[in-house]
Amino acid sequence: MGDAKAHHQESFQSRYISGHFRKFQRIILGCLIAKLPVRKVCIQIVTWKWFDRFIVACVIFNTIILALTDYTNAWAEGPNATIWINSFNDMCNSVSFYIFLIEALVKIVAMGFCFGQGAYLSDGWNRFDFLIVISGLLSIMNIKGIKVSFIRVLRVMRPLRTLHSVPGLKILTNSLLASLPALANVFVLLMFCMLIFGILGMEIYRGAYHFRCRITPFPVSYIDLVQATPEQYMCLLPDGTQIDQNIDVWDTPQDCFWPIDASETIPLVCNEQAGVGRQCEAPGTVCGSNFDEALPEQADVNQNHSPWRHCNSVGIWTNPPYIS
């Protein structure tokens, strides 16, 4: 018993923190012992109460910065760099990444990486933090063949770090995750309701809801031959009704599309009623729509619910962007 106890004491170094003992491995990464000055400093930093508070403050600040990004006039590869707030946000995101990187390195030196009791990756929340750090590294390295835009999307997970930094939020989050299996039936019921609303939207709002500025006043078969005389290539009549078979301009079915005005600075929802809501800016463009497929409309139920409810409740038309 004595030998086992002595071996246990040699394997770990304990430090009393906030009313409980936190154990650190005696040797990590195969060479770093607990008495090594560098590791002793890292252990002191990790166990310092203001260390976690500083990281939480950085996460909250980074969350606010991410929310302030202006995408109203964006380039294809990202935000418009000429907008000062976006340049400031990019700089702050870079600083935040290096802070999170240093945090991960300090914890790895203090706790060990992935092997042994109390190692950094033995905790699920630390694995989540490590994923965010790795995504940031890949974004900075700009490795060929890896889409940087997709990696940058992972930055939105940074605010989730507050969930395990605040004790109360951590308890609530763990309870919520534990209840997910029991919510499977509720999720199925919710998806069924969304499907029903999608079908209702298709039947009620088809051809009359999410309008966009079009180059022609009606759908056409192809753009090259219709710019001069679009009336010769109509798929639908101007009032939105389908062309009768007796007056069809084609002998055989052809693909049909309704070209969108690509010159719009910001593609937003328009309104076909004159003087109401947003009107098409470019001369010669008209406001047109379709609402004729069930699955896209099921997504539109979720996408447009808030702005549509706002429009109906306060009488002010909001502009849901990028609806085609």
mmCIF file of C-alpha atoms in Angstrom:
data_model
loop_
_atom_site.group_PDB
_atom_site.id
_atom_site.type_symbol
_atom_site.label_atom_id
_atom_site.label_comp_id
_atom_site.label_asym_id
_atom_site.label_seq_id
_atom_site.Cartn_x
_atom_site.Cartn_y
_atom_site.Cartn_z
ATOM 1 C CA MET A 1 0.000 0.000 0.000
ATOM 2 C CA GLY A 2 2.818 2.372 0.860
ATOM 3 C CA ASP A 3 4.592 1.789 -2.436
ATOM 4 C CA ALA A 4 1.359 2.335 -4.375
ATOM 5 C CA LYS A 5 0.686 5.574 -2.533
ATOM 6 C CA ALA A 6 4.218 6.794 -3.128
ATOM 7 C CA HIS A 7 3.972 5.925 -6.818
ATOM 8 C CA HIS A 8 0.688 7.837 -7.030
ATOM 9 C CA GLN A 9 2.274 10.872 -5.421
ATOM 10 C CA GLU A 10 5.177 10.701 -7.840
ATOM 11 C CA SER A 11 2.885 10.460 -10.861
ATOM 12 C CA PHE A 12 0.980 13.653 -10.188
ATOM 13 C CA GLN A 13 1.582 17.069 -8.791
ATOM 14 C CA SER A 14 -1.453 18.599 -7.097
ATOM 15 C CA ARG A 15 -2.331 22.218 -6.659
ATOM 16 C CA TYR A 16 -5.219 23.408 -4.501
ATOM 17 C CA ILE A 17 -7.568 25.525 -6.594
ATOM 18 C CA SER A 18 -10.976 27.012 -5.740
ATOM 19 C CA GLY A 19 -11.716 24.423 -3.080
ATOM 20 C CA HIS A 20 -10.619 21.290 -4.963
ATOM 21 C CA PHE A 21 -7.430 19.529 -5.976
ATOM 22 C CA ARG A 22 -6.430 19.653 -9.618
ATOM 23 C CA LYS A 23 -3.851 17.053 -10.571
ATOM 24 C CA PHE A 24 -1.121 17.517 -13.125
ATOM 25 C CA GLN A 25 0.936 14.684 -14.555
ATOM 26 C CA ARG A 26 4.505 14.505 -13.305
ATOM 27 C CA ILE A 27 5.905 13.974 -16.815
ATOM 28 C CA ILE A 28 4.234 15.076 -20.056
ATOM 29 C CA LEU A 29 5.221 14.873 -23.708
ATOM 30 C CA GLY A 30 7.867 12.363 -22.669
ATOM 31 C CA CYS A 31 10.308 14.935 -21.308
ATOM 32 C CA LEU A 32 8.667 17.798 -19.391
ATOM 33 C CA ILE A 33 8.671 17.162 -15.644
ATOM 34 C CA ALA A 34 6.530 19.114 -13.194
ATOM 35 C CA LYS A 35 9.550 20.814 -11.595
ATOM 36 C CA LEU A 36 10.751 22.265 -14.891
ATOM 37 C CA PRO A 37 10.619 26.099 -14.602
ATOM 38 C CA VAL A 38 8.716 26.548 -17.868
ATOM 39 C CA ARG A 39 6.091 24.016 -16.880
ATOM 40 C CA LYS A 40 5.796 25.397 -13.354
ATOM 41 C CA VAL A 41 5.014 28.806 -14.852
ATOM 42 C CA CYS A 42 2.393 27.268 -17.172
ATOM 43 C CA ILE A 43 0.765 25.443 -14.243
ATOM 44 C CA GLN A 44 0.637 28.670 -12.249
ATOM 45 C CA ILE A 45 -0.949 30.488 -15.209
ATOM 46 C CA VAL A 46 -3.568 27.770 -15.797
ATOM 47 C CA THR A 47 -4.521 27.690 -12.109
ATOM 48 C CA TRP A 48 -4.664 31.482 -11.780
ATOM 49 C CA LYS A 49 -8.305 32.580 -11.469
ATOM 50 C CA TRP A 50 -7.806 35.626 -13.699
ATOM 51 C CA PHE A 51 -6.560 33.448 -16.552
ATOM 52 C CA ASP A 52 -10.006 31.979 -17.247
ATOM 53 C CA ARG A 53 -11.615 35.374 -16.711
ATOM 54 C CA PHE A 54 -9.309 36.940 -19.288
ATOM 55 C CA ILE A 55 -10.103 34.194 -21.822
ATOM 56 C CA VAL A 56 -13.850 34.659 -21.247
ATOM 57 C CA ALA A 57 -13.462 38.412 -21.802
ATOM 58 C CA CYS A 58 -11.595 37.738 -25.062
ATOM 59 C CA VAL A 59 -14.315 35.348 -26.231
ATOM 60 C CA ILE A 60 -17.067 37.869 -25.471
ATOM 61 C CA PHE A 61 -15.146 40.650 -27.216
ATOM 62 C CA ASN A 62 -14.521 38.424 -30.237
ATOM 63 C CA THR A 63 -18.225 37.540 -30.343
ATOM 64 C CA ILE A 64 -19.177 41.213 -30.495
ATOM 65 C CA ILE A 65 -16.598 41.816 -33.227
ATOM 66 C CA LEU A 66 -17.948 38.943 -35.337
ATOM 67 C CA ALA A 67 -21.463 40.358 -35.023
ATOM 68 C CA LEU A 68 -20.342 43.809 -36.226
ATOM 69 C CA THR A 69 -19.015 42.596 -39.600
ATOM 70 C CA ASP A 70 -20.740 44.405 -42.492
ATOM 71 C CA TYR A 71 -21.639 42.077 -45.376
ATOM 72 C CA THR A 72 -24.088 44.401 -47.129
ATOM 73 C CA ASN A 73 -21.558 45.108 -49.875
ATOM 74 C CA ALA A 74 -19.443 41.952 -49.965
ATOM 75 C CA TRP A 75 -16.975 40.577 -52.462
ATOM 76 C CA ALA A 76 -17.237 36.975 -53.608
ATOM 77 C CA GLU A 77 -14.324 35.891 -51.400
ATOM 78 C CA GLY A 78 -15.289 37.791 -48.279
ATOM 79 C CA PRO A 79 -16.175 41.183 -46.814
ATOM 80 C CA ASN A 80 -15.310 44.364 -48.641
ATOM 81 C CA ALA A 81 -11.916 45.384 -47.284
ATOM 82 C CA THR A 82 -12.627 49.053 -47.997
ATOM 83 C CA ILE A 83 -15.162 49.111 -45.155
ATOM 84 C CA TRP A 84 -13.220 50.161 -42.062
ATOM 85 C CA ILE A 85 -15.227 48.052 -39.622
ATOM 86 C CA ASN A 86 -14.392 44.896 -41.602
ATOM 87 C CA SER A 87 -10.682 45.720 -41.627
ATOM 88 C CA PHE A 88 -10.835 46.339 -37.878
ATOM 89 C CA ASN A 89 -12.708 43.063 -37.366
ATOM 90 C CA ASP A 90 -10.114 41.092 -39.344
ATOM 91 C CA MET A 91 -7.344 42.565 -37.204
ATOM 92 C CA CYS A 92 -9.211 41.745 -33.972
ATOM 93 C CA ASN A 93 -9.933 38.211 -35.172
ATOM 94 C CA SER A 94 -6.230 37.669 -35.821
ATOM 95 C CA VAL A 95 -5.323 38.938 -32.341
ATOM 96 C CA SER A 96 -8.015 36.734 -30.777
ATOM 97 C CA PHE A 97 -6.706 33.693 -32.630
ATOM 98 C CA TYR A 98 -3.173 34.177 -31.285
ATOM 99 C CA ILE A 99 -4.568 34.579 -27.762
ATOM 100 C CA PHE A 100 -6.469 31.294 -28.110
ATOM 101 C CA LEU A 101 -3.370 29.629 -29.574
ATOM 102 C CA ILE A 102 -1.234 30.730 -26.614
ATOM 103 C CA GLU A 103 -3.953 29.537 -24.234
ATOM 104 C CA ALA A 104 -3.942 26.078 -25.840
ATOM 105 C CA LEU A 105 -0.133 25.837 -25.745
ATOM 106 C CA VAL A 106 0.024 26.889 -22.090
ATOM 107 C CA LYS A 107 -2.617 24.320 -21.130
ATOM 108 C CA ILE A 108 -0.872 21.573 -23.110
ATOM 109 C CA VAL A 109 2.453 22.282 -21.377
ATOM 110 C CA ALA A 110 0.742 22.332 -17.983
ATOM 111 C CA MET A 111 -1.666 19.411 -18.405
ATOM 112 C CA GLY A 112 -0.160 17.231 -21.114
ATOM 113 C CA PHE A 113 -1.561 16.735 -24.596
ATOM 114 C CA CYS A 114 -3.646 13.596 -25.041
ATOM 115 C CA PHE A 115 -2.288 10.783 -22.854
ATOM 116 C CA GLY A 116 -2.686 10.324 -19.137
ATOM 117 C CA GLN A 117 -5.125 11.498 -16.520
ATOM 118 C CA GLY A 118 -6.070 15.165 -16.767
ATOM 119 C CA ALA A 119 -4.530 15.637 -20.232
ATOM 120 C CA TYR A 120 -5.669 18.568 -22.351
ATOM 121 C CA LEU A 121 -7.614 16.493 -24.897
ATOM 122 C CA SER A 122 -9.183 14.273 -22.241
ATOM 123 C CA ASP A 123 -11.825 16.974 -21.729
ATOM 124 C CA GLY A 124 -14.502 17.366 -24.399
ATOM 125 C CA TRP A 125 -14.594 21.153 -24.112
ATOM 126 C CA ASN A 126 -10.829 21.343 -24.596
ATOM 127 C CA ARG A 127 -11.178 19.240 -27.742
ATOM 128 C CA PHE A 128 -13.700 21.788 -28.980
ATOM 129 C CA ASP A 129 -11.253 24.635 -28.229
ATOM 130 C CA PHE A 130 -8.473 22.734 -29.992
ATOM 131 C CA LEU A 131 -10.648 22.351 -33.114
ATOM 132 C CA ILE A 132 -11.137 26.121 -33.235
ATOM 133 C CA VAL A 133 -7.382 26.703 -32.899
ATOM 134 C CA ILE A 134 -6.588 24.199 -35.675
ATOM 135 C CA SER A 135 -9.141 25.832 -37.983
ATOM 136 C CA GLY A 136 -7.488 29.182 -37.345
ATOM 137 C CA LEU A 137 -4.063 27.738 -38.151
ATOM 138 C CA LEU A 138 -5.314 26.295 -41.447
ATOM 139 C CA SER A 139 -6.863 29.642 -42.317
ATOM 140 C CA ILE A 140 -3.588 31.500 -41.707
ATOM 141 C CA MET A 141 -1.440 28.911 -43.502
ATOM 142 C CA ASN A 142 -3.720 29.114 -46.569
ATOM 143 C CA ILE A 143 -2.934 25.553 -47.668
ATOM 144 C CA LYS A 144 -3.598 24.879 -51.338
ATOM 145 C CA GLY A 145 -6.696 22.777 -51.908
ATOM 146 C CA ILE A 146 -8.388 23.819 -48.649
ATOM 147 C CA LYS A 147 -11.233 26.305 -48.926
ATOM 148 C CA VAL A 148 -10.366 29.148 -46.578
ATOM 149 C CA SER A 149 -13.912 30.517 -46.710
ATOM 150 C CA PHE A 150 -15.221 27.251 -45.234
ATOM 151 C CA ILE A 151 -12.600 27.299 -42.483
ATOM 152 C CA ARG A 152 -13.493 30.881 -41.602
ATOM 153 C CA VAL A 153 -17.050 29.751 -40.999
ATOM 154 C CA LEU A 154 -15.735 27.816 -37.990
ATOM 155 C CA ARG A 155 -15.006 31.167 -36.328
ATOM 156 C CA VAL A 156 -18.689 31.402 -35.458
ATOM 157 C CA MET A 157 -18.079 28.613 -32.930
ATOM 158 C CA ARG A 158 -15.831 30.849 -30.835
ATOM 159 C CA PRO A 159 -18.751 32.345 -28.858
ATOM 160 C CA LEU A 160 -19.636 28.805 -27.754
ATOM 161 C CA ARG A 161 -16.480 28.793 -25.651
ATOM 162 C CA THR A 162 -18.311 30.897 -23.076
ATOM 163 C CA LEU A 163 -20.529 27.879 -22.388
ATOM 164 C CA HIS A 164 -17.780 26.048 -20.520
ATOM 165 C CA SER A 165 -16.006 29.112 -19.154
ATOM 166 C CA VAL A 166 -18.982 30.194 -17.024
ATOM 167 C CA PRO A 167 -19.885 27.469 -14.463
ATOM 168 C CA GLY A 168 -23.631 28.112 -14.618
ATOM 169 C CA LEU A 169 -23.715 27.964 -18.415
ATOM 170 C CA LYS A 170 -21.631 24.790 -18.378
ATOM 171 C CA ILE A 171 -24.176 23.029 -16.149
ATOM 172 C CA LEU A 172 -27.080 24.140 -18.345
ATOM 173 C CA THR A 173 -25.261 23.102 -21.522
ATOM 174 C CA ASN A 174 -24.370 19.659 -20.201
ATOM 175 C CA SER A 175 -27.981 19.157 -19.097
ATOM 176 C CA LEU A 176 -29.232 20.190 -22.527
ATOM 177 C CA LEU A 177 -26.830 17.831 -24.298
ATOM 178 C CA ALA A 178 -27.905 14.981 -22.021
ATOM 179 C CA SER A 179 -31.552 15.582 -22.973
ATOM 180 C CA LEU A 180 -30.963 15.526 -26.749
ATOM 181 C CA PRO A 181 -31.744 11.800 -27.229
ATOM 182 C CA ALA A 182 -35.150 12.302 -25.612
ATOM 183 C CA LEU A 183 -35.861 15.215 -27.968
ATOM 184 C CA ALA A 184 -35.613 13.062 -31.111
ATOM 185 C CA ASN A 185 -39.389 12.601 -31.342
ATOM 186 C CA VAL A 186 -39.920 16.319 -30.840
ATOM 187 C CA PHE A 187 -37.489 17.026 -33.684
ATOM 188 C CA VAL A 188 -39.368 14.649 -36.011
ATOM 189 C CA LEU A 189 -42.649 16.379 -35.143
ATOM 190 C CA LEU A 190 -41.071 19.789 -35.772
ATOM 191 C CA MET A 191 -39.780 18.704 -39.197
ATOM 192 C CA PHE A 192 -43.241 17.370 -40.052
ATOM 193 C CA CYS A 193 -44.796 20.721 -39.122
ATOM 194 C CA MET A 194 -42.209 22.551 -41.237
ATOM 195 C CA LEU A 195 -43.077 20.303 -44.186
ATOM 196 C CA ILE A 196 -46.766 21.113 -43.761
ATOM 197 C CA PHE A 197 -45.994 24.845 -43.722
ATOM 198 C CA GLY A 198 -43.827 24.383 -46.815
ATOM 199 C CA ILE A 199 -46.713 22.757 -48.666
ATOM 200 C CA LEU A 200 -49.072 25.512 -47.510
ATOM 201 C CA GLY A 201 -46.618 28.135 -48.736
ATOM 202 C CA MET A 202 -46.376 26.436 -52.107
ATOM 203 C CA GLU A 203 -50.159 26.395 -52.488
ATOM 204 C CA ILE A 204 -50.926 29.851 -51.109
ATOM 205 C CA TYR A 205 -47.965 32.035 -52.078
ATOM 206 C CA ARG A 206 -46.731 30.467 -55.320
ATOM 207 C CA GLY A 207 -45.865 33.151 -57.820
ATOM 208 C CA ALA A 208 -46.664 35.954 -55.393
ATOM 209 C CA TYR A 209 -44.263 36.142 -52.443
ATOM 210 C CA HIS A 210 -40.485 36.415 -52.649
ATOM 211 C CA PHE A 211 -40.042 38.841 -55.524
ATOM 212 C CA ARG A 212 -36.775 39.785 -57.204
ATOM 213 C CA CYS A 213 -35.942 42.317 -59.913
ATOM 214 C CA ARG A 214 -35.971 40.599 -63.313
ATOM 215 C CA ILE A 215 -34.547 41.678 -66.659
ATOM 216 C CA THR A 216 -37.711 40.605 -68.485
ATOM 217 C CA PRO A 217 -41.359 40.977 -67.378
ATOM 218 C CA PHE A 218 -41.927 37.186 -67.636
ATOM 219 C CA PRO A 219 -39.956 33.925 -67.678
ATOM 220 C CA VAL A 220 -38.127 33.152 -70.937
ATOM 221 C CA SER A 221 -36.391 30.097 -72.425
ATOM 222 C CA TYR A 222 -32.940 31.559 -73.051
ATOM 223 C CA ILE A 223 -31.453 35.009 -72.748
ATOM 224 C CA ASP A 224 -29.377 35.411 -75.901
ATOM 225 C CA LEU A 225 -32.308 35.751 -78.301
ATOM 226 C CA VAL A 226 -34.855 37.487 -76.106
ATOM 227 C CA GLN A 227 -33.274 40.772 -75.073
ATOM 228 C CA ALA A 228 -34.722 42.627 -78.066
ATOM 229 C CA THR A 229 -38.162 40.945 -78.288
ATOM 230 C CA PRO A 230 -38.929 39.086 -75.053
ATOM 231 C CA GLU A 231 -42.598 38.818 -76.029
ATOM 232 C CA GLN A 232 -41.662 36.111 -78.556
ATOM 233 C CA TYR A 233 -40.222 33.823 -75.879
ATOM 234 C CA MET A 234 -42.791 33.932 -73.093
ATOM 235 C CA CYS A 235 -43.137 30.981 -70.737
ATOM 236 C CA LEU A 236 -45.885 32.667 -68.714
ATOM 237 C CA LEU A 237 -48.312 35.447 -69.465
ATOM 238 C CA PRO A 238 -47.615 38.788 -67.750
ATOM 239 C CA ASP A 239 -50.438 38.206 -65.252
ATOM 240 C CA GLY A 240 -48.712 35.025 -64.048
ATOM 241 C CA THR A 241 -51.084 32.459 -65.580
ATOM 242 C CA GLN A 242 -49.702 29.599 -67.624
ATOM 243 C CA ILE A 243 -49.926 29.811 -71.400
ATOM 244 C CA ASP A 244 -52.654 27.570 -72.781
ATOM 245 C CA GLN A 245 -51.601 24.695 -75.004
ATOM 246 C CA ASN A 246 -53.572 26.184 -77.891
ATOM 247 C CA ILE A 247 -51.526 29.410 -77.894
ATOM 248 C CA ASP A 248 -48.163 27.882 -76.943
ATOM 249 C CA VAL A 249 -45.277 29.364 -78.945
ATOM 250 C CA TRP A 250 -43.304 26.098 -78.864
ATOM 251 C CA ASP A 251 -44.121 22.739 -80.408
ATOM 252 C CA THR A 252 -42.069 20.841 -77.814
ATOM 253 C CA PRO A 253 -41.304 21.559 -74.130
ATOM 254 C CA GLN A 254 -38.204 23.659 -73.426
ATOM 255 C CA ASP A 255 -36.317 24.676 -70.304
ATOM 256 C CA CYS A 256 -37.525 27.963 -68.918
ATOM 257 C CA PHE A 257 -35.953 30.464 -66.529
ATOM 258 C CA TRP A 258 -36.515 34.022 -65.371
ATOM 259 C CA PRO A 259 -33.267 36.031 -65.513
ATOM 260 C CA ILE A 260 -32.375 38.091 -62.448
ATOM 261 C CA ASP A 261 -30.990 41.612 -62.730
ATOM 262 C CA ALA A 262 -27.264 41.031 -62.106
ATOM 263 C CA SER A 263 -26.560 44.775 -61.964
ATOM 264 C CA GLU A 264 -28.230 45.179 -58.573
ATOM 265 C CA THR A 265 -25.752 46.458 -55.997
ATOM 266 C CA ILE A 266 -27.446 44.523 -53.218
ATOM 267 C CA PRO A 267 -29.912 41.799 -54.276
ATOM 268 C CA LEU A 268 -32.901 42.145 -51.975
ATOM 269 C CA VAL A 269 -36.579 41.259 -51.952
ATOM 270 C CA CYS A 270 -38.721 43.637 -54.007
ATOM 271 C CA ASN A 271 -42.454 44.360 -54.120
ATOM 272 C CA GLU A 272 -44.512 44.249 -57.311
ATOM 273 C CA GLN A 273 -47.044 46.756 -55.964
ATOM 274 C CA ALA A 274 -46.120 50.298 -56.986
ATOM 275 C CA GLY A 275 -45.113 52.562 -54.105
ATOM 276 C CA VAL A 276 -45.030 49.743 -51.546
ATOM 277 C CA GLY A 277 -41.817 48.349 -50.075
ATOM 278 C CA ARG A 278 -38.649 48.163 -52.133
ATOM 279 C CA GLN A 279 -38.931 48.896 -55.845
ATOM 280 C CA CYS A 280 -36.591 47.787 -58.635
ATOM 281 C CA GLU A 281 -33.935 50.423 -59.294
ATOM 282 C CA ALA A 282 -32.675 49.610 -62.794
ATOM 283 C CA PRO A 283 -34.795 50.958 -65.682
ATOM 284 C CA GLY A 284 -36.636 48.248 -67.570
ATOM 285 C CA THR A 285 -36.598 45.705 -64.727
ATOM 286 C CA VAL A 286 -39.753 44.312 -63.176
ATOM 287 C CA CYS A 287 -40.525 42.550 -59.912
ATOM 288 C CA GLY A 288 -41.329 38.873 -60.375
ATOM 289 C CA SER A 289 -41.448 35.718 -58.294
ATOM 290 C CA ASN A 290 -42.106 32.020 -58.107
ATOM 291 C CA PHE A 291 -43.172 29.881 -55.183
ATOM 292 C CA ASP A 292 -43.708 26.586 -56.932
ATOM 293 C CA GLU A 293 -41.486 23.929 -55.294
ATOM 294 C CA ALA A 294 -42.151 22.332 -51.934
ATOM 295 C CA LEU A 295 -38.630 21.738 -50.592
ATOM 296 C CA PRO A 296 -37.222 25.245 -51.230
ATOM 297 C CA GLU A 297 -40.374 26.722 -49.747
ATOM 298 C CA GLN A 298 -39.943 24.586 -46.662
ATOM 299 C CA ALA A 299 -36.608 26.333 -46.173
ATOM 300 C CA ASP A 300 -38.239 29.690 -46.921
ATOM 301 C CA VAL A 301 -40.704 29.120 -44.086
ATOM 302 C CA ASN A 302 -37.807 29.172 -41.661
ATOM 303 C CA GLN A 303 -35.807 31.835 -43.529
ATOM 304 C CA ASN A 304 -38.604 34.352 -43.997
ATOM 305 C CA HIS A 305 -40.687 33.761 -40.880
ATOM 306 C CA SER A 306 -39.183 36.578 -38.824
ATOM 307 C CA PRO A 307 -39.191 39.347 -41.466
ATOM 308 C CA TRP A 308 -42.662 38.363 -42.717
ATOM 309 C CA ARG A 309 -44.055 38.379 -39.172
ATOM 310 C CA HIS A 310 -42.405 41.757 -38.600
ATOM 311 C CA CYS A 311 -43.952 43.074 -41.808
ATOM 312 C CA ASN A 312 -47.438 41.908 -40.828
ATOM 313 C CA SER A 313 -47.225 43.086 -37.223
ATOM 314 C CA VAL A 314 -45.838 46.606 -37.620
ATOM 315 C CA GLY A 315 -46.727 47.369 -41.229
ATOM 316 C CA ILE A 316 -43.120 47.979 -42.280
ATOM 317 C CA TRP A 317 -41.538 45.880 -45.022
ATOM 318 C CA THR A 318 -38.157 44.490 -44.065
ATOM 319 C CA ASN A 319 -35.709 43.370 -46.715
ATOM 320 C CA PRO A 320 -34.667 39.709 -46.461
ATOM 321 C CA PRO A 321 -31.552 39.581 -48.669
ATOM 322 C CA TYR A 322 -30.401 37.199 -51.372
ATOM 323 C CA ILE A 323 -33.674 35.401 -52.087
ATOM 324 C CA SER A 324 -33.874 34.140 -55.646
#
